[in-house]
Coordinates of C-alpha atoms and ligand atoms in Angstrom, one line a residue:
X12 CA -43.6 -82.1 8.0
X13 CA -45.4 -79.7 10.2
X14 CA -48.0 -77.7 8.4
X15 CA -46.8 -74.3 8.2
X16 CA -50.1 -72.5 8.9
X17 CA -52.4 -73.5 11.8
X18 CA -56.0 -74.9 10.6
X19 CA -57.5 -71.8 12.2
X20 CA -55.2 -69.2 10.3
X21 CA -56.2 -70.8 7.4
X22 CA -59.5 -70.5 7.9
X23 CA -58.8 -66.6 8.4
X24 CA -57.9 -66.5 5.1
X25 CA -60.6 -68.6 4.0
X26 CA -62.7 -66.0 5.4
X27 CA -61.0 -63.2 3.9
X28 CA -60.9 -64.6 0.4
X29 CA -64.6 -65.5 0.5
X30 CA -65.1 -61.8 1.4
X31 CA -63.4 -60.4 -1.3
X32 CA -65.2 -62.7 -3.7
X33 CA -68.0 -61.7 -2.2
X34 CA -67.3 -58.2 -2.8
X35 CA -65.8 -58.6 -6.8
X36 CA -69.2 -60.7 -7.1
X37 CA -71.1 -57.5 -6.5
X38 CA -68.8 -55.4 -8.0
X39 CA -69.1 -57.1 -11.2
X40 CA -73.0 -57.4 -11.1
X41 CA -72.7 -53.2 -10.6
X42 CA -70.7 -53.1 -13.7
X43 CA -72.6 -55.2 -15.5
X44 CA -76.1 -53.0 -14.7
X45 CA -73.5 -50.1 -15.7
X46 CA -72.7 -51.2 -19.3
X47 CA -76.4 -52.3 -19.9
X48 CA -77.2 -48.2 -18.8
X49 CA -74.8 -47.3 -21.1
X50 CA -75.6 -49.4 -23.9
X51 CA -79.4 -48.5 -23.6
X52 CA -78.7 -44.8 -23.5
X53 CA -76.3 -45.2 -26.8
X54 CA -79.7 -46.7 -28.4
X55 CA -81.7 -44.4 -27.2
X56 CA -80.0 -41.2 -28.4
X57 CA -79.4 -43.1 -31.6
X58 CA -75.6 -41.0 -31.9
X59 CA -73.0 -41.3 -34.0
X60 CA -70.0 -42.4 -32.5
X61 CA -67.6 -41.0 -33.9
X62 CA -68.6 -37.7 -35.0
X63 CA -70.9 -36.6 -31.8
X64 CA -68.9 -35.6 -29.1
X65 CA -71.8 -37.4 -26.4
X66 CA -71.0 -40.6 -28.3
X67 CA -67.8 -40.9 -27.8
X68 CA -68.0 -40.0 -24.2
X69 CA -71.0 -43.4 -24.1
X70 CA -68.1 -44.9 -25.9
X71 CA -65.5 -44.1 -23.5
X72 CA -67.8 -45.0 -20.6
X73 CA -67.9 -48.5 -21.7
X74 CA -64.2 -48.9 -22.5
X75 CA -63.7 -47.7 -18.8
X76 CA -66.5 -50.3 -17.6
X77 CA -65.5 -53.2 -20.1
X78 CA -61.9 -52.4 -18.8
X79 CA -62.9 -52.6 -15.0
X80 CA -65.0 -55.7 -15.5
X81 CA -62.3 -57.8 -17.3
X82 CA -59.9 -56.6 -14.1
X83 CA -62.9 -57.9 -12.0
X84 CA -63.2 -60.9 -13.6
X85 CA -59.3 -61.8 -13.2
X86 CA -59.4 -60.6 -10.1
X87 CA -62.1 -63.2 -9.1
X88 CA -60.3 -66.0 -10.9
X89 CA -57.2 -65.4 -8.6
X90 CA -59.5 -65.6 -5.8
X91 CA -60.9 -68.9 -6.9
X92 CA -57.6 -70.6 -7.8
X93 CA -56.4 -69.2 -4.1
X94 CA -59.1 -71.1 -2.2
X95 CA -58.6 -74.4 -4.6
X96 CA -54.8 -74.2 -3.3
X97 CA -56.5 -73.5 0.6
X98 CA -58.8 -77.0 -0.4
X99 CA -55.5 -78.9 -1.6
X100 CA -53.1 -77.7 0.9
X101 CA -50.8 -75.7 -1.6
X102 CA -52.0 -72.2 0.1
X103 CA -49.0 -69.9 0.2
X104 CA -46.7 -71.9 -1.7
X105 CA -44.9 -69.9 -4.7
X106 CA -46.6 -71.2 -8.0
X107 CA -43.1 -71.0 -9.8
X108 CA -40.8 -71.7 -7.9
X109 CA -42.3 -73.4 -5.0
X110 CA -40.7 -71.3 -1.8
X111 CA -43.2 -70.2 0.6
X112 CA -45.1 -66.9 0.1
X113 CA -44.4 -64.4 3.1
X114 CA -46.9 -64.4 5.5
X115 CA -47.7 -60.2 5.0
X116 CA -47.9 -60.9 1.5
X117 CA -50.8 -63.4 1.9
X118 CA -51.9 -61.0 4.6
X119 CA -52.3 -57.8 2.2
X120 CA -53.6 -59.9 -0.6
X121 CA -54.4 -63.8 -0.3
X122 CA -54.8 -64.3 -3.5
X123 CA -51.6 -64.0 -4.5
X124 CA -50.3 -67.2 -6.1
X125 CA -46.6 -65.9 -6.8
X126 CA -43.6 -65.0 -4.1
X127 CA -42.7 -60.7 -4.1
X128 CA -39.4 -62.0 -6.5
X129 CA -41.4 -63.9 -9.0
X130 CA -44.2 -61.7 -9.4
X131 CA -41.8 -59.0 -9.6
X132 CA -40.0 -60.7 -12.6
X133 CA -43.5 -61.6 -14.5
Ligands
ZN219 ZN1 -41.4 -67.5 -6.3

């Protein structure tokens, strides 16, 4: 069976996957720096949430940043299980139901782990 990408288009998206976890990486840390802000100035202003209108705005602050950190925090997970698969030789194979991944898919995001029909359907 001939491999269907070369070794050096592989490493292309070795490359690019190590970028973007690069880039979550330090997104996350920025995040993280933002809820500890957040959470400082909460204590410092001593507020009640729910009746002073600047507490709730700390309060929605944080949902935003909690929100954005879990997304970063999947986000890097995908990455992670996408160079595993590069490691074991599974890159670009549909996790469900095994057909190959379209080469623009992996292209626009190589991290995906599912073909454009079963991530459509999940
Ligand atoms: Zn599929």
């Amino acid at each position: 069976m001939t491999p269907r990408f070369t070794d050096a288009r592989l490493e292309q998206f070795r490359e690019q996957l190590r970028a973007e976890r690069e880039s979550t990486v330090r997104l996350m840390a920025g995040l993280g720096e933002d809820i500890r802000r957040i959470v400082d100035a909460r204590q410092d202003s001593n507020v009640d949430d729910e009746h002073d209108p600047e507490g709730s705005t700390i309060a929605f602050e944080r949902s935003q940043s909690d929100a954005l950190l879990r997304q970063s925090r999947d986000k890097l997970s995908q990455i992670t299980a996408a160079l595993s698969r590069l490691d074991a030789g599974s890159f670009g194979v549909c996790e469900s139901c095994g057909r190959d991944i379209p080469e623009a898919r992996l292209v626009a995001r190589p991290s995906a782990s599912l073909c454009v029909d079963c991530a459509s359907r999940a």
